[in-house]
Amino acid sequence: MRRAVITGGAGFIGSHLCRALVGRGWDVVAVDNLMTGRRSNLDDLLPDGRVEFLEHDVSRGVPVDGPVDAVLHFASPASPPDYLEHPLATLDVGSNGTRHALDLAKAHAARFILASTSEVYGDPLEHPQAESYWGNVNPIGPRSVYDESKRFAESLTFAYRRVYDMNVGVVRIFNTYGPGLRPGDGRVVSNFLVQALDGKPLTVYGDGSQTRSFCYVDDEVRGILALLESDHAGPVNIGNPDEFTVKELADTVLDVTGSSSEIVYEPLPTDDPVRRRPDITRARELLGWSPAVSLREGLARTSAWYQQERERG
Ligand code: NAD
Ligand code: UDP
């Protein structure tokens, strides 16, 4: 039996990771302060005891007893409205939180996985983005609380690797969506789906020509677990290289949901990246990973989940 600690385990990706790890025979401790996560994300997992929930702020420590074979550090606000509302807590969890999670892994000689992000590339001047690209981040803009905190977390992880010879892996996650993404999360896929299902206008920021590459959560989790179960340090991009403009996403959401909502245009947030698409050569070659779920299929599954949630009240 192997035992993993997942910080941010009650969040969107964290709770999917808990489920997938249990499916692969792991026991899991989910540590989360519920800042943006929900305990109910783990409702199906807590009763049989394979997942233990610890409500705690990991910026203050990760007080887990017992054996630990892996630490997956996923705690951090991730949606722009969330990290803009909690700038200092975001910097804190990327710095002190990462340090505490690394210390736990070090104490147990456990494998450590850091959830990093495509945001380390900022508003990229190279396209698509390979891991060799160093990024273009405004270090003092509002988004920097997230971008720089993740860049610092990567730096700290690699410093621990060099100083303590730790077994670490860094995954750079690109825009991931799917069931479990809370309706009020504020990211574009949940906003558009909920707006379409409510018959409300879809809010496109800017002129909608900026691009993103959206990865379905099952694909993302499969990639993260492939990295966990390897001994590669990375960083490794895990994302779907199919690139869409935000306007194309809005049109696809309307089509998939059959909604007749209109599209309205609102101001573009400061430093909103213009283009984003992962180069996944490294993930293919090192991990044998590539995504399988198309945007249209993933949106249909996510839309069905929002409808079910509504019926359940
Ligand atoms: P999420 O907001 O659903 O999950 C984050 C979780 O971390 C929440 O449960 C929250 O309560 C918890 N958390 C935040 N600060 C904490 C603290 N100090 N102590 C304990 N728990 C804390 O977001 P998500 O999309 O599931 O993101 C999970 C991770 O993946 C984050 O690290 C994020 O930066 C990274 N990531 C996500 C995406 C994406 O597209 N979803 C893209 C890039 C990176
Ligand atoms: N966006 C939008 N409408 C929304 C929410 C977001 O047009 O209701 C845009 C946002 O400006 C960005 C893209 O969609 O260009 C992706 O935003 P998200 O917050 O999902 O993630 P980001 O990649 O910016 O972190």
PDB file of C-alpha atoms and ligand atoms in Angstrom, residues 7-14 31-38 56-59 73-79 82 89 93 115-118 146 150 173-177 181-182 185 187, ligand 1:
ATOM      1  CA  THR A   7      -2.289  19.609  -0.736  1.00  0.00           C
ATOM      2  CA  GLY A   8      -5.306  21.296  -2.315  1.00  0.00           C
ATOM      3  CA  GLY A   9      -6.940  17.856  -2.335  1.00  0.00           C
ATOM      4  CA  ALA A  10     -10.461  19.285  -1.979  1.00  0.00           C
ATOM      5  CA  GLY A  11     -10.047  21.478  -5.052  1.00  0.00           C
ATOM      6  CA  PHE A  12     -10.984  20.769  -8.643  1.00  0.00           C
ATOM      7  CA  ILE A  13      -7.888  18.917  -9.904  1.00  0.00           C
ATOM      8  CA  GLY A  14      -6.882  17.781  -6.399  1.00  0.00           C
ATOM      9  CA  VAL A  31      -4.873  18.686   3.083  1.00  0.00           C
ATOM     10  CA  ASP A  32      -6.898  21.773   2.240  1.00  0.00           C
ATOM     11  CA  ASN A  33      -8.005  25.005   3.948  1.00  0.00           C
ATOM     12  CA  LEU A  34     -11.144  25.145   1.739  1.00  0.00           C
ATOM     13  CA  MET A  35     -10.253  28.622   0.499  1.00  0.00           C
ATOM     14  CA  THR A  36     -11.516  27.757  -2.999  1.00  0.00           C
ATOM     15  CA  GLY A  37     -12.124  24.018  -2.616  1.00  0.00           C
ATOM     16  CA  ARG A  38     -15.107  22.146  -1.240  1.00  0.00           C
ATOM     17  CA  HIS A  56      -5.333  23.056   7.291  1.00  0.00           C
ATOM     18  CA  ASP A  57      -3.527  26.033   5.749  1.00  0.00           C
ATOM     19  CA  VAL A  58      -0.370  24.532   4.200  1.00  0.00           C
ATOM     20  CA  SER A  59       1.353  27.947   4.249  1.00  0.00           C
ATOM     21  CA  HIS A  73       1.522  20.088  -3.923  1.00  0.00           C
ATOM     22  CA  PHE A  74      -1.643  21.402  -5.571  1.00  0.00           C
ATOM     23  CA  ALA A  75      -2.768  23.980  -2.989  1.00  0.00           C
ATOM     24  CA  SER A  76      -3.106  27.443  -4.510  1.00  0.00           C
ATOM     25  CA  PRO A  77      -5.907  29.628  -5.737  1.00  0.00           C
ATOM     26  CA  ALA A  78      -5.870  29.035  -9.504  1.00  0.00           C
ATOM     27  CA  SER A  79      -8.715  31.052 -11.007  1.00  0.00           C
ATOM     28  CA  ASP A  82      -9.569  33.963  -6.817  1.00  0.00           C
ATOM     29  CA  ALA A  89      -2.302  34.191   0.398  1.00  0.00           C
ATOM     30  CA  VAL A  93       1.135  29.240  -0.528  1.00  0.00           C
ATOM     31  CA  ALA A 115       1.578  21.726  -9.735  1.00  0.00           C
ATOM     32  CA  SER A 116       3.054  24.508 -11.817  1.00  0.00           C
ATOM     33  CA  THR A 117       1.319  26.291 -14.644  1.00  0.00           C
ATOM     34  CA  SER A 118       1.464  27.574 -18.196  1.00  0.00           C
ATOM     35  CA  TYR A 146       0.221  33.839  -9.197  1.00  0.00           C
ATOM     36  CA  LYS A 150       4.661  29.471  -9.260  1.00  0.00           C
ATOM     37  CA  ILE A 173      -0.617  22.476 -16.294  1.00  0.00           C
ATOM     38  CA  PHE A 174      -2.442  24.221 -19.158  1.00  0.00           C
ATOM     39  CA  ASN A 175      -6.092  25.392 -18.836  1.00  0.00           C
ATOM     40  CA  THR A 176      -7.893  22.356 -17.440  1.00  0.00           C
ATOM     41  CA  TYR A 177     -11.669  21.975 -17.124  1.00  0.00           C
ATOM     42  CA  LEU A 181     -14.983  22.876 -11.655  1.00  0.00           C
ATOM     43  CA  ARG A 182     -17.246  24.891  -9.385  1.00  0.00           C
ATOM     44  CA  ASP A 185     -14.976  29.503 -10.128  1.00  0.00           C
ATOM     45  CA  ARG A 187     -12.590  30.693 -15.235  1.00  0.00           C
TER      46      ARG A 187
HETATM   47  P1  NAD B   1      -8.913  24.990  -7.152  1.00  0.00           P
HETATM   48  O1  NAD B   1      -9.060  26.407  -6.694  1.00  0.00           O
HETATM   49  O2  NAD B   1     -10.158  24.212  -7.400  1.00  0.00           O
HETATM   50  O3  NAD B   1      -8.025  24.155  -6.128  1.00  0.00           O
HETATM   51  C1  NAD B   1      -7.046  24.697  -5.313  1.00  0.00           C
HETATM   52  C2  NAD B   1      -7.191  24.093  -3.928  1.00  0.00           C
HETATM   53  O4  NAD B   1      -6.134  24.569  -3.086  1.00  0.00           O
HETATM   54  C3  NAD B   1      -8.520  24.468  -3.254  1.00  0.00           C
HETATM   55  O5  NAD B   1      -9.135  23.323  -2.720  1.00  0.00           O
HETATM   56  C4  NAD B   1      -8.083  25.434  -2.149  1.00  0.00           C
HETATM   57  O6  NAD B   1      -8.989  25.460  -1.063  1.00  0.00           O
HETATM   58  C5  NAD B   1      -6.711  24.891  -1.813  1.00  0.00           C
HETATM   59  N1  NAD B   1      -5.826  25.852  -1.152  1.00  0.00           N
HETATM   60  C6  NAD B   1      -5.495  27.104  -1.560  1.00  0.00           C
HETATM   61  N2  NAD B   1      -4.657  27.671  -0.694  1.00  0.00           N
HETATM   62  C7  NAD B   1      -4.433  26.752   0.298  1.00  0.00           C
HETATM   63  C8  NAD B   1      -3.651  26.730   1.489  1.00  0.00           C
HETATM   64  N3  NAD B   1      -2.900  27.787   1.859  1.00  0.00           N
HETATM   65  N4  NAD B   1      -3.673  25.625   2.259  1.00  0.00           N
HETATM   66  C9  NAD B   1      -4.425  24.544   1.913  1.00  0.00           C
HETATM   67  N5  NAD B   1      -5.173  24.501   0.802  1.00  0.00           N
HETATM   68  C10 NAD B   1      -5.176  25.595  -0.004  1.00  0.00           C
HETATM   69  O7  NAD B   1      -7.993  25.050  -8.464  1.00  0.00           O
HETATM   70  P2  NAD B   1      -7.480  23.894  -9.440  1.00  0.00           P
HETATM   71  O8  NAD B   1      -7.804  24.302 -10.805  1.00  0.00           O
HETATM   72  O9  NAD B   1      -7.899  22.565  -8.940  1.00  0.00           O
HETATM   73  O10 NAD B   1      -5.915  24.044  -9.267  1.00  0.00           O
HETATM   74  C11 NAD B   1      -5.136  23.102  -8.525  1.00  0.00           C
HETATM   75  C12 NAD B   1      -3.662  23.357  -8.746  1.00  0.00           C
HETATM   76  O11 NAD B   1      -3.344  23.205 -10.134  1.00  0.00           O
HETATM   77  C13 NAD B   1      -3.225  24.772  -8.340  1.00  0.00           C
HETATM   78  O12 NAD B   1      -1.942  24.697  -7.767  1.00  0.00           O
HETATM   79  C14 NAD B   1      -3.152  25.496  -9.673  1.00  0.00           C
HETATM   80  O13 NAD B   1      -2.232  26.548  -9.647  1.00  0.00           O
HETATM   81  C15 NAD B   1      -2.715  24.377 -10.616  1.00  0.00           C
HETATM   82  N6  NAD B   1      -3.131  24.672 -11.999  1.00  0.00           N
HETATM   83  C16 NAD B   1      -4.422  24.520 -12.400  1.00  0.00           C
HETATM   84  C17 NAD B   1      -4.771  24.820 -13.705  1.00  0.00           C
HETATM   85  C18 NAD B   1      -6.153  24.624 -14.237  1.00  0.00           C
HETATM   86  O14 NAD B   1      -6.383  24.939 -15.412  1.00  0.00           O
HETATM   87  N7  NAD B   1      -7.117  24.105 -13.511  1.00  0.00           N
HETATM   88  C19 NAD B   1      -3.798  25.318 -14.591  1.00  0.00           C
HETATM   89  C20 NAD B   1      -2.511  25.498 -14.122  1.00  0.00           C
HETATM   90  C21 NAD B   1      -2.158  25.155 -12.828  1.00  0.00           C
END
